[in-house]
Coordinates of C-alpha atoms in Angstrom, one line a residue:
Chain A
M1 CA 57.8 141.9 -44.5
T2 CA 57.1 145.6 -46.0
Q3 CA 55.1 147.4 -44.5
P4 CA 52.1 148.8 -46.2
D5 CA 51.6 152.2 -47.4
W6 CA 47.8 152.5 -47.6
I7 CA 45.0 150.1 -47.3
A8 CA 42.6 149.5 -50.6
G9 CA 39.2 148.0 -49.6
E10 CA 35.7 147.4 -50.9
W11 CA 32.5 146.2 -48.7
A12 CA 30.2 144.5 -51.2
Q13 CA 27.4 142.1 -49.6
G14 CA 28.5 141.3 -46.7
H15 CA 32.0 140.7 -47.8
L16 CA 34.9 142.8 -46.8
R17 CA 37.9 142.6 -49.2
L18 CA 41.0 144.8 -48.6
W19 CA 44.5 145.0 -50.0
Q20 CA 47.6 145.7 -48.7
M21 CA 49.1 148.6 -51.7
A22 CA 53.0 149.6 -51.6
A23 CA 54.1 153.4 -52.6
D24 CA 53.7 152.6 -56.0
D25 CA 50.2 151.2 -55.9
T26 CA 51.7 147.3 -56.3
V27 CA 49.3 144.9 -54.3
L28 CA 51.8 143.9 -51.2
A29 CA 48.7 141.1 -49.8
Q30 CA 45.5 141.0 -50.0
M31 CA 42.6 139.6 -47.2
A32 CA 38.9 138.3 -47.5
P33 CA 38.2 138.8 -44.0
A34 CA 34.7 136.0 -42.7
P35 CA 31.9 138.0 -43.8
G36 CA 29.3 139.8 -42.0
R37 CA 25.9 142.0 -41.5
D38 CA 28.1 144.8 -40.9
A39 CA 30.7 146.9 -42.4
A40 CA 32.2 149.1 -39.4
E41 CA 32.0 146.2 -37.3
A42 CA 34.3 144.4 -39.4
L43 CA 36.7 146.7 -39.8
A44 CA 36.4 147.6 -36.4
R45 CA 37.8 143.6 -35.8
L46 CA 40.3 144.7 -38.9
L47 CA 41.8 147.5 -38.1
P48 CA 44.0 147.0 -34.9
E49 CA 45.9 144.5 -37.1
L50 CA 46.3 146.1 -39.9
A51 CA 49.9 148.9 -39.4
P52 CA 48.8 151.5 -37.4
G53 CA 49.2 155.2 -38.8
V54 CA 48.6 153.5 -42.1
P55 CA 45.7 155.1 -43.9
V56 CA 42.4 152.9 -45.3
L57 CA 41.0 153.6 -48.0
I58 CA 37.2 152.4 -48.1
S59 CA 34.6 151.7 -50.9
G60 CA 31.6 150.9 -50.5
A61 CA 30.6 151.6 -46.9
A62 CA 29.7 154.9 -45.8
D63 CA 26.5 156.5 -45.2
L64 CA 24.0 158.8 -46.5
P65 CA 24.4 161.6 -47.8
F66 CA 25.9 160.3 -51.7
P67 CA 26.5 163.0 -54.6
A68 CA 23.8 162.7 -57.3
V69 CA 24.5 162.3 -60.4
P70 CA 25.1 163.1 -63.4
C71 CA 28.5 163.0 -61.3
K72 CA 31.8 161.8 -62.1
P73 CA 32.6 158.5 -59.5
P74 CA 33.2 160.4 -56.2
V75 CA 37.0 160.7 -55.4
M76 CA 36.9 163.2 -52.6
A77 CA 37.2 159.8 -49.0
R78 CA 35.6 160.8 -45.8
A79 CA 37.2 160.7 -42.7
R80 CA 35.5 158.6 -39.9
D81 CA 35.3 160.0 -36.8
G82 CA 37.7 157.9 -34.3
A83 CA 38.7 155.3 -36.2
G84 CA 42.2 156.9 -36.8
G85 CA 43.1 156.8 -40.6
L86 CA 40.0 155.1 -41.7
H87 CA 38.3 157.1 -44.7
L88 CA 34.5 156.3 -47.1
L89 CA 34.4 156.6 -50.3
P90 CA 30.5 157.9 -50.7
G91 CA 28.0 156.0 -53.2
V92 CA 26.3 158.1 -56.0
A93 CA 22.6 158.4 -55.4
Q94 CA 19.8 159.0 -57.8
A95 CA 16.3 161.5 -56.8
R96 CA 14.2 159.7 -60.0
P97 CA 13.7 157.1 -60.0
A98 CA 14.9 156.6 -56.6
D99 CA 18.1 154.8 -56.2
I100 CA 21.4 154.1 -54.4
L101 CA 24.8 153.3 -56.1
E102 CA 27.0 151.8 -53.2
G103 CA 30.5 150.8 -54.3
E104 CA 29.3 149.6 -57.8
E105 CA 31.1 153.3 -58.7
T106 CA 34.0 152.8 -57.3
R107 CA 34.1 149.9 -59.9
V108 CA 32.6 151.9 -62.5
A109 CA 35.1 154.4 -61.7
G110 CA 38.0 151.4 -61.9
F111 CA 36.4 150.8 -65.5
L112 CA 37.3 153.8 -67.4
A113 CA 40.7 154.7 -65.9
L114 CA 42.0 151.7 -67.9
N115 CA 39.1 152.8 -70.6
P116 CA 39.0 155.9 -70.5
R117 CA 37.3 156.1 -73.7
F118 CA 34.5 153.8 -73.1
D119 CA 31.0 155.3 -74.0
G120 CA 28.1 153.1 -72.8
V121 CA 26.5 150.9 -70.0
V122 CA 28.1 149.3 -66.9
C123 CA 26.3 146.3 -65.4
L124 CA 27.5 145.0 -62.2
P125 CA 25.4 141.7 -61.0
G126 CA 24.9 141.4 -57.4
A127 CA 22.4 141.5 -54.9
Q128 CA 21.0 144.0 -56.6
S129 CA 22.4 144.4 -60.3
R130 CA 22.6 147.6 -61.4
W131 CA 22.6 149.1 -65.1
V132 CA 24.9 152.6 -65.3
H133 CA 24.8 155.2 -68.0
V134 CA 28.3 156.2 -68.4
S135 CA 29.1 159.4 -70.7
A136 CA 32.2 161.6 -71.2
G137 CA 33.2 160.1 -67.7
E138 CA 30.5 160.7 -65.8
I139 CA 27.3 158.3 -64.5
V140 CA 24.4 160.2 -66.0
S141 CA 21.1 157.2 -64.4
F142 CA 21.3 154.4 -63.3
R143 CA 18.7 151.3 -62.3
S144 CA 19.0 148.8 -59.8
F145 CA 17.1 145.3 -59.6
L146 CA 16.7 143.2 -56.7
T147 CA 17.5 140.4 -59.4
G148 CA 20.7 138.3 -56.6
T149 CA 18.5 138.9 -53.6
L150 CA 15.7 137.1 -55.3
G151 CA 17.7 134.4 -56.9
R152 CA 19.6 133.8 -53.6
L153 CA 16.1 133.9 -51.7
L154 CA 14.2 131.4 -54.2
A155 CA 16.7 128.9 -53.3
A156 CA 15.7 128.2 -50.0
P157 CA 14.0 124.8 -48.8
E158 CA 10.5 126.5 -48.2
A159 CA 10.6 127.9 -51.8
L160 CA 12.8 126.3 -55.3
G161 CA 15.2 124.6 -52.8
P162 CA 13.9 120.8 -53.3
A163 CA 13.7 121.3 -57.2
L164 CA 17.4 122.9 -57.8
G165 CA 20.5 121.0 -58.2
T166 CA 24.3 122.4 -58.4
G167 CA 24.1 121.6 -62.6
W168 CA 23.6 123.8 -65.4
D169 CA 21.7 123.6 -68.5
E170 CA 22.4 126.5 -71.0
A171 CA 19.9 125.2 -73.3
A172 CA 17.0 125.3 -70.6
F173 CA 18.7 129.1 -69.4
L174 CA 18.6 130.5 -72.7
E175 CA 14.6 129.5 -73.1
A176 CA 13.9 130.9 -69.8
V177 CA 14.9 134.1 -70.9
D178 CA 13.3 133.8 -73.9
Q179 CA 9.9 133.5 -72.3
A180 CA 10.5 135.7 -69.4
M181 CA 11.3 138.5 -71.8
G182 CA 8.1 137.7 -74.4
R183 CA 6.0 137.2 -71.0
P184 CA 7.0 138.7 -67.9
A185 CA 3.8 138.6 -65.6
G186 CA 4.1 135.1 -65.9
F187 CA 7.2 134.7 -63.4
A188 CA 5.5 133.6 -60.0
G189 CA 3.1 131.5 -61.8
D190 CA 6.8 129.7 -64.0
L191 CA 8.3 129.3 -60.6
S192 CA 5.5 127.4 -59.2
A193 CA 6.0 125.7 -62.4
I194 CA 9.6 124.3 -62.2
L195 CA 8.2 122.9 -58.4
A196 CA 5.4 120.9 -59.8
E197 CA 7.5 119.9 -63.3
S198 CA 10.5 118.6 -60.5
R199 CA 8.0 116.3 -58.1
L200 CA 5.0 115.1 -61.8
H201 CA 7.9 114.9 -64.3
D202 CA 11.5 114.5 -63.0
L203 CA 12.5 117.9 -64.0
S204 CA 16.3 118.0 -63.8
P205 CA 17.3 119.6 -60.9
A206 CA 20.2 120.8 -63.0
V207 CA 17.3 122.8 -65.8
A208 CA 15.2 123.7 -63.1
L209 CA 18.3 126.2 -61.3
A210 CA 19.1 127.3 -64.9
R211 CA 15.4 128.4 -65.2
L212 CA 15.3 129.5 -62.2
W213 CA 18.3 131.9 -63.4
G214 CA 16.6 133.1 -67.1
L215 CA 13.3 134.0 -65.9
L216 CA 15.4 136.0 -63.3
I217 CA 17.3 137.7 -65.7
G218 CA 15.2 137.3 -68.7
M219 CA 12.5 139.5 -66.4
E220 CA 15.5 141.7 -65.4
L221 CA 16.5 142.7 -69.7
A222 CA 13.3 143.3 -70.9
A223 CA 13.1 145.8 -68.2
A224 CA 16.9 146.8 -68.5
K225 CA 15.8 147.3 -72.2
P226 CA 16.3 151.5 -72.5
Y227 CA 19.8 150.6 -71.0
W228 CA 21.3 148.5 -73.6
L229 CA 19.5 148.4 -76.8
G230 CA 22.1 150.0 -78.8
Q231 CA 24.9 150.1 -76.4
S232 CA 27.9 149.0 -75.7
V233 CA 28.0 146.9 -72.6
A234 CA 30.7 146.0 -70.3
I235 CA 30.0 143.5 -67.1
L236 CA 32.1 144.4 -64.2
D237 CA 31.6 140.9 -62.1
E238 CA 34.0 138.2 -60.8
G239 CA 31.8 134.8 -60.6
E240 CA 29.4 133.1 -62.9
T241 CA 27.1 134.7 -63.5
A242 CA 28.5 137.6 -65.3
A243 CA 28.7 134.9 -68.1
R244 CA 24.9 134.2 -67.5
Y245 CA 23.9 137.8 -67.8
R246 CA 27.0 137.8 -71.2
A247 CA 25.2 134.7 -72.7
A248 CA 21.6 136.2 -72.3
L249 CA 22.8 139.6 -74.0
A250 CA 23.8 137.7 -76.8
A251 CA 21.1 135.9 -77.2
Q252 CA 19.3 139.4 -77.5
G253 CA 22.4 140.1 -80.3
V254 CA 24.2 142.7 -78.2
P255 CA 28.1 141.9 -77.3
A256 CA 29.1 142.3 -74.5
V257 CA 32.7 142.1 -72.5
L258 CA 33.7 141.4 -68.9
A259 CA 36.0 142.6 -66.9
D260 CA 37.0 141.8 -63.3
G261 CA 34.5 143.6 -60.9
A262 CA 37.4 143.3 -58.0
R263 CA 40.1 144.1 -59.5
M264 CA 38.0 147.3 -61.0
A265 CA 37.4 147.8 -57.5
L266 CA 41.2 148.5 -57.0
E267 CA 41.8 150.0 -59.6
G268 CA 38.5 152.9 -59.0
L269 CA 40.5 153.0 -55.3
K270 CA 43.7 153.2 -56.6
R271 CA 42.3 156.3 -59.1
A272 CA 40.7 157.6 -56.0
R273 CA 43.9 157.6 -53.9
R274 CA 46.1 159.6 -56.8
E275 CA 43.3 162.0 -57.8
A276 CA 42.7 163.5 -53.9
K277 CA 45.8 163.3 -52.8
P278 CA 47.2 166.9 -52.4
Chain B
M1 CA -16.1 115.0 -22.8
T2 CA -17.9 114.1 -25.4
Q3 CA -16.0 110.8 -26.9
P4 CA -15.3 112.4 -30.6
D5 CA -16.9 110.4 -33.8
W6 CA -13.9 110.9 -36.6
I7 CA -11.2 113.5 -36.3
A8 CA -11.3 116.3 -39.3
G9 CA -7.9 117.5 -40.4
E10 CA -6.0 119.9 -42.9
W11 CA -2.5 119.8 -43.7
A12 CA -1.7 123.5 -45.5
Q13 CA 1.7 126.0 -45.5
G14 CA 3.5 123.5 -42.2
H15 CA -0.1 124.3 -39.9
L16 CA -2.2 121.3 -39.1
R17 CA -5.6 122.3 -38.1
L18 CA -7.8 119.2 -36.6
W19 CA -11.4 119.4 -35.5
Q20 CA -13.1 116.9 -33.0
M21 CA -16.1 115.9 -34.7
A22 CA -19.9 114.2 -33.4
A23 CA -21.4 111.8 -35.7
D24 CA -24.0 114.3 -36.5
D25 CA -20.9 116.1 -38.3
T26 CA -20.8 119.2 -35.5
V27 CA -17.8 120.3 -34.3
L28 CA -16.8 119.2 -30.9
A29 CA -13.9 121.1 -30.4
Q30 CA -11.0 122.7 -32.5
M31 CA -7.7 122.3 -31.9
A32 CA -4.1 123.2 -34.3
P33 CA -0.9 122.2 -33.1
A34 CA 2.4 124.1 -33.5
P35 CA 3.6 124.5 -37.0
G36 CA 6.0 121.9 -38.4
R37 CA 7.8 120.8 -41.6
D38 CA 6.4 117.7 -41.4
A39 CA 2.8 117.1 -42.4
A40 CA 3.8 113.2 -41.1
E41 CA 5.6 114.2 -37.9
A42 CA 3.5 116.6 -36.6
L43 CA 0.3 113.4 -37.3
A44 CA 2.5 111.1 -35.3
R45 CA 3.0 113.4 -32.6
L46 CA -0.6 113.7 -32.1
L47 CA -2.2 110.6 -33.1
P48 CA -1.6 109.2 -29.9
E49 CA -2.8 111.8 -27.8
L50 CA -6.5 111.4 -30.1
A51 CA -8.9 108.9 -28.6
P52 CA -7.8 105.6 -29.6
G53 CA -10.0 103.6 -32.9
V54 CA -11.0 107.2 -33.8
P55 CA -11.1 107.5 -37.6
V56 CA -9.2 110.5 -38.9
L57 CA -9.1 112.1 -42.3
I58 CA -7.0 114.8 -43.7
S59 CA -6.5 116.4 -46.8
G60 CA -3.2 118.3 -47.5
A61 CA -1.0 115.4 -46.6
A62 CA -1.0 113.1 -49.0
D63 CA 1.6 111.8 -50.9
L64 CA 1.9 111.6 -55.3
P65 CA 0.2 109.9 -57.0
F66 CA -2.9 112.8 -57.3
P67 CA -5.8 112.1 -59.7
A68 CA -6.0 114.6 -62.8
V69 CA -7.7 117.4 -64.1
P70 CA -10.3 117.3 -65.2
C71 CA -12.0 115.2 -61.9
K72 CA -14.2 116.0 -59.0
P73 CA -12.0 116.8 -55.8
P74 CA -11.5 113.0 -54.6
V75 CA -13.2 111.9 -51.5
M76 CA -11.7 108.4 -51.7
A77 CA -8.7 108.5 -48.7
R78 CA -6.2 106.5 -48.8
A79 CA -5.4 104.5 -45.5
R80 CA -1.7 105.0 -44.1
D81 CA 0.1 101.9 -43.0
G82 CA 0.9 101.3 -39.7
A83 CA -1.1 104.9 -38.9
G84 CA -4.3 102.7 -37.8
G85 CA -7.5 104.8 -38.6
L86 CA -5.1 107.7 -40.3
H87 CA -7.0 108.4 -43.9
L88 CA -5.4 110.6 -46.5
L89 CA -7.3 112.3 -48.8
P90 CA -5.2 112.7 -52.8
G91 CA -4.8 116.2 -53.6
V92 CA -5.1 117.0 -57.9
A93 CA -2.3 116.9 -60.1
Q94 CA -2.6 118.8 -64.1
A95 CA 0.1 117.5 -66.4
R96 CA 0.3 120.5 -68.9
P97 CA 1.0 122.8 -67.8
A98 CA 2.2 120.8 -64.3
D99 CA 0.7 122.1 -61.5
I100 CA -0.8 120.1 -58.1
L101 CA -3.6 120.9 -55.9
E102 CA -2.6 119.9 -52.5
G103 CA -5.6 120.2 -50.0
E104 CA -7.0 123.1 -52.2
E105 CA -8.9 120.9 -53.8
T106 CA -10.8 120.2 -50.6
R107 CA -11.4 123.8 -49.6
V108 CA -13.0 124.0 -53.5
A109 CA -15.1 120.6 -52.5
G110 CA -16.3 122.2 -49.7
F111 CA -17.1 125.3 -51.2
L112 CA -19.1 123.3 -54.0
A113 CA -21.6 121.3 -50.8
L114 CA -22.1 124.7 -50.0
N115 CA -23.0 126.3 -53.7
P116 CA -23.6 123.3 -55.8
R117 CA -24.1 125.3 -59.1
F118 CA -21.9 127.4 -58.4
D119 CA -19.7 127.4 -62.2
G120 CA -16.4 130.0 -62.2
V121 CA -13.6 130.3 -60.8
V122 CA -11.8 129.9 -57.3
C123 CA -9.0 131.9 -56.1
L124 CA -7.6 130.2 -53.1
P125 CA -3.9 132.7 -52.1
G126 CA -1.2 130.8 -49.9
A127 CA 2.0 130.0 -50.0
Q128 CA 1.2 130.0 -53.7
S129 CA -1.8 130.7 -54.6
R130 CA -4.4 128.7 -56.8
W131 CA -6.4 129.8 -59.8
V132 CA -8.8 126.7 -60.2
H133 CA -11.9 126.6 -62.9
V134 CA -15.0 124.9 -61.8
S135 CA -17.3 123.6 -64.1
A136 CA -20.3 121.1 -63.7
G137 CA -18.8 120.2 -59.8
E138 CA -15.9 119.2 -61.9
I139 CA -12.0 120.7 -61.6
V140 CA -11.2 121.6 -65.5
S141 CA -8.0 123.0 -64.4
F142 CA -6.0 124.9 -62.4
R143 CA -2.3 127.6 -62.0
S144 CA -0.8 128.1 -59.4
F145 CA 1.9 131.1 -58.4
L146 CA 4.4 131.8 -56.2
T147 CA 3.2 134.9 -54.8
G148 CA 2.5 134.3 -51.1
T149 CA 6.4 132.5 -50.6
L150 CA 7.8 135.7 -52.5
G151 CA 5.7 137.7 -50.3
R152 CA 7.7 135.8 -47.3
L153 CA 11.1 135.8 -47.8
L154 CA 10.9 139.2 -49.4
A155 CA 10.0 140.4 -45.9
A156 CA 13.5 139.1 -44.6
P157 CA 15.9 141.6 -43.6
E158 CA 19.0 141.5 -46.5
A159 CA 15.8 141.8 -49.0
L160 CA 12.9 144.5 -47.9
G161 CA 13.0 144.0 -44.8
P162 CA 14.6 147.7 -43.1
A163 CA 11.9 149.4 -45.4
L164 CA 8.7 147.4 -44.5
G165 CA 6.3 148.2 -41.5
T166 CA 3.1 146.8 -40.2
G167 CA 0.6 149.2 -41.0
W168 CA -1.4 149.5 -44.4
D169 CA -2.0 152.2 -47.6
E170 CA -4.7 150.8 -49.3
A171 CA -4.0 153.5 -52.2
A172 CA -0.4 153.0 -52.9
F173 CA -1.3 148.9 -52.8
L174 CA -3.7 149.7 -55.9
E175 CA -0.9 152.4 -57.6
A176 CA 1.8 149.2 -57.4
V177 CA -1.6 146.5 -58.5
D178 CA -1.8 148.9 -61.8
Q179 CA 1.8 149.6 -62.2
A180 CA 2.1 145.7 -61.9
M181 CA -0.4 144.8 -64.4
G182 CA 0.9 147.6 -66.9
R183 CA 5.2 146.2 -66.9
P184 CA 5.0 143.1 -65.3
A185 CA 9.0 143.0 -66.2
G186 CA 9.7 146.2 -63.6
F187 CA 9.2 143.7 -61.1
A188 CA 12.5 143.2 -59.3
G189 CA 13.3 147.2 -60.2
D190 CA 10.4 147.8 -58.8
L191 CA 11.5 145.9 -55.2
S192 CA 14.8 147.9 -55.8
A193 CA 13.2 151.3 -55.7
I194 CA 11.5 150.3 -52.4
L195 CA 14.6 150.1 -50.7
A196 CA 16.6 153.3 -52.3
E197 CA 13.0 155.6 -51.6
S198 CA 12.9 153.8 -48.0
R199 CA 16.6 155.2 -47.7
L200 CA 16.7 158.6 -50.0
H201 CA 12.8 160.1 -49.1
D202 CA 11.5 158.1 -46.3
L203 CA 9.0 156.4 -48.1
S204 CA 6.8 154.8 -45.4
P205 CA 7.1 151.3 -44.0
A206 CA 2.9 151.1 -44.6
V207 CA 3.7 152.6 -48.1
A208 CA 6.6 149.9 -48.9
L209 CA 4.1 147.1 -47.4
A210 CA 1.6 148.3 -49.6
R211 CA 3.6 148.4 -52.5
L212 CA 5.2 145.1 -52.5
W213 CA 1.7 143.5 -52.2
G214 CA 0.8 145.9 -54.8
L215 CA 3.5 144.7 -57.1
L216 CA 3.4 140.6 -55.8
I217 CA -0.7 140.5 -56.8
G218 CA -1.3 143.2 -59.5
M219 CA 2.2 140.9 -61.5
E220 CA -0.3 137.7 -60.8
L221 CA -3.4 139.1 -61.9
A222 CA -1.8 140.2 -64.7
A223 CA -0.8 136.0 -65.9
A224 CA -3.9 134.7 -64.0
K225 CA -6.5 137.1 -66.3
P226 CA -7.4 134.5 -68.7
Y227 CA -8.7 132.4 -65.2
W228 CA -10.6 136.1 -63.6
L229 CA -11.6 137.8 -66.5
G230 CA -15.5 138.2 -67.5
Q231 CA -15.9 135.2 -65.1
S232 CA -17.9 134.6 -61.4
V233 CA -14.9 134.7 -58.5
A234 CA -15.2 133.3 -55.4
I235 CA -11.8 133.6 -52.7
L236 CA -11.5 131.2 -50.5
D237 CA -9.4 132.7 -47.6
E238 CA -9.2 133.0 -43.8
G239 CA -6.7 135.9 -43.7
E240 CA -6.4 139.7 -44.7
T241 CA -4.7 138.4 -48.3
A242 CA -8.6 137.6 -49.3
A243 CA -9.0 141.6 -49.2
R244 CA -6.3 142.6 -51.1
Y245 CA -7.0 140.2 -54.1
R246 CA -10.4 141.2 -53.5
A247 CA -9.6 144.8 -54.2
A248 CA -7.4 143.9 -56.6
L249 CA -9.8 141.9 -58.8
A250 CA -12.3 145.2 -58.0
A251 CA -10.4 147.7 -59.7
Q252 CA -10.2 145.5 -62.7
G253 CA -14.2 145.8 -62.0
V254 CA -14.2 142.4 -61.2
P255 CA -16.6 142.0 -58.1
A256 CA -15.5 138.3 -56.0
V257 CA -17.0 137.0 -53.3
L258 CA -15.3 135.9 -49.9
A259 CA -15.3 133.0 -48.2
D260 CA -13.6 131.4 -44.8
G261 CA -11.3 129.2 -46.3
A262 CA -10.5 126.9 -43.3
R263 CA -14.5 126.6 -42.9
M264 CA -14.6 125.2 -46.7
A265 CA -11.8 123.1 -45.6
L266 CA -13.9 121.9 -42.5
E267 CA -16.8 120.9 -45.2
G268 CA -14.6 119.7 -47.7
L269 CA -13.7 117.0 -45.3
K270 CA -17.5 116.2 -44.2
R271 CA -18.3 115.7 -47.7
A272 CA -15.6 113.4 -48.4
R273 CA -16.2 111.6 -44.9
R274 CA -20.4 111.3 -46.5
E275 CA -19.7 110.2 -49.3
A276 CA -16.8 108.0 -48.7
K277 CA -18.8 106.0 -46.7
P278 CA -20.6 102.5 -47.6

């Protein structure tokens, strides 16, 4: 097997993705180690297996402080002490309202590398979904929402677990988006109603799941309206969540383009590697 | 020790409370067994320890169907097959909006036994908090909110755990109540802001905890406004949560009386035992 020239990596939501890269930035191999809670630990386990002396560039795993908006997505990585050729790309901070990007800035950089004239809003669903206003190649401002974490927590057996299933009902989803956008305060009551309808009226588990996500995304869209209203919107994600955000935005008359989030991360890491080289 | 005449019990939020009762309805002893996930299992473990032949009356543990609103809190318990003298008090159901009381109706009954002329709204905080409209001794309608469950889930390490502490900041709580009542759609974004302020600006863990509960209770008050506006409100609870609801309501100009929730449960069980006897 060809020896890699460098290794690109992204730490996101407890998952480390690694790409072994050739000198011409083609991908030689991809690795997705077991998920964990700590980036440093996952890297310490993996680094000895990677080719010694090969530089490693990772996004989403650096410690504060981060550069503050407005700024271009960072390209200058910091070497981690005592970790050989390991370099960590910093995130981006915002003082007011207080907010942090950790890896998403590199996905935005990758999207801008492929779409250099893009001016608008990038939506990055996740444990915390991020809405990032981009103009003239800079991150101007952004806003995070704990939506993904709420959705995952609410699937617990002591929450909505007993009512939820694996199917999907698009009409129920869009109806709940509307409901939450119009009456966001009803959120906790609408969650209880899912449980009660499931027990009293045999609400289908697919409808219950779609309704939960419609409430979550509808509430987020209501608050993020200053970001998406009248803007070009790009959604960066690699899962089914992107399609849900796109459908919810389309129902508000806002078309959005989709781009693969993991691929954007890799493009952002390649850009940082190119631009940081002397 | 005196042999009990009957045993009163309440199954609530994974906890079984039991009172050994004398014939004159004084309490001989109280037991609070280890928490569990299943009422039937907890009872099966305990029943052999209780005096054989002594009738047991439990609220909050019956299976559907339940009588529907408008109705008085049920007093006719159902005998459980093959479980000796075990009798379960049914809850109360509401078809539209779909909703269920499971044990709270007995607390309401206890409050009405002590306050027979009460006409207004009873608020019962919990894993699901319930707002119950009571008139002429009947439960007219009610609405549940998954507030308590949301608060508990959001304290997880992968959610707001790292930002939260054990103290309390009343001013931060009331400010967050106001914020959520005015802009409830911001909920998921305000949660992310707690995390970010904790990391960027050293937000105090006590302020973070108070803000989380202010957002939760504020969002609930905004949706429950048709229940509490211009009404007599009684809060039945046995924890610090009652004081939070009372302070949030007081900030809206609504005075509320507090009553001990566990004591109201016992009073409700005593009333059911009295009224159901031939």
